[in-house]
Amino acid sequence: MLPLYRPSLTDSYGRQIKDLRISITDRCNFRCVYCMPESGVEWKKKSEILSYEELTYLAEIFVSLGVTKLRVTGGEPLLRRGVINFIRSLASIQGLEDLALTTNAYFLPEYAERLAKSGLKRISISIDSLKPKAFELLTKVNALGRVLEGIDAAQKYNLTPIKINMVVMRHINESEIVDFASFAREKNLIARYIEYMPLDGPGEWSRDLVVSGREIFEKINAVYPLMLLSPNHKSETAKRFGFADGAGGEIGIIAPVTEPFCGACSRIRLTADGQIRTCLFSLSEHNLRDVLRSGASLEQIRQFIINAVLKKEDGHKINKPDFVAPERTMSCIGG
Ligand code: SF4
């Protein structure tokens, strides 16, 4: 174990960085419309992608700098061979408090048991429709059945609480907002609604396709009266609601466009090709991979990370006239 370097990793706005999202692959078996073009993107070459040894070593360094929560993402992380052993190696990092994974659940029926046994704490599942046809239109894959099986498997092996994340898009899946709440009640899940963000490869995002957090709340509250819950921690991105009638399940509303929460942001990202992204919407990156592969010492790597965090943006500029969407698509950032 690496000695704790210092109590916290803080940016120039005084925000403590506690969460690292590690993308382990840019590949995915889905083509979600808000994430990547139907034709896909040019995959990174194997040599550009960090090995599991490199990823584990860097994760240890981030934890020694004060990161306490790791989230494994992709592309689709369960597509990368060896992911179970990787999760196991992350789970053994001392000082780590939370280890989560974000997946499209397609491979969960086969992986859930081994993920649970490897030390994974909890799971978030991206699912944007509960209707087979609409699901296929949105992901270009006829796989709703498998994804629902995946949710059952995650529940069976206690990868709980399970969050199901829906990106709400006007005229596309907004009609299913209440269905998702019903599903969360029925299955005792956390249904999280995410406002559509301009991170889609095809560049089809526009403000009038955004269904605001307020609207989402009102649609659900009209059918299932909601009560506000306190946040789990101060940098929680979702506003949490319980069902006033005491039913199981929970609602989370994430409104980065209409109610930005950047002021309390505690997140940074490491892409599969080893770039530090200090914000989801960063227009510049910090090439940690080449520093690592240049034979840099532990101290040099730490200093590189500390300097990168000191350059963390104050927040996204989506609501600013000069907003520029990042070139990287969501599939190459990892959400
Ligand atoms: S947009 Fe950037 S600064 Fe804002 S919450 Fe997301 S990652 Fe943090």
Tab-separated table of C-alpha atoms in Angstrom, residues 16 50 78 85 140 254 300 309:
chain	number	residue	atom	x	y	z
A	16	GLN	CA	-12.106	18.236	-2.461
A	50	LEU	CA	-3.940	1.458	-20.076
A	78	LEU	CA	-17.954	-5.745	-18.821
A	85	ASN	CA	-9.773	-9.617	-11.490
A	140	LYS	CA	-29.703	-0.187	-31.729
A	254	ILE	CA	-29.969	14.806	-11.862
A	300	GLN	CA	6.326	12.939	-10.152
A	309	VAL	CA	-6.631	19.033	-10.298
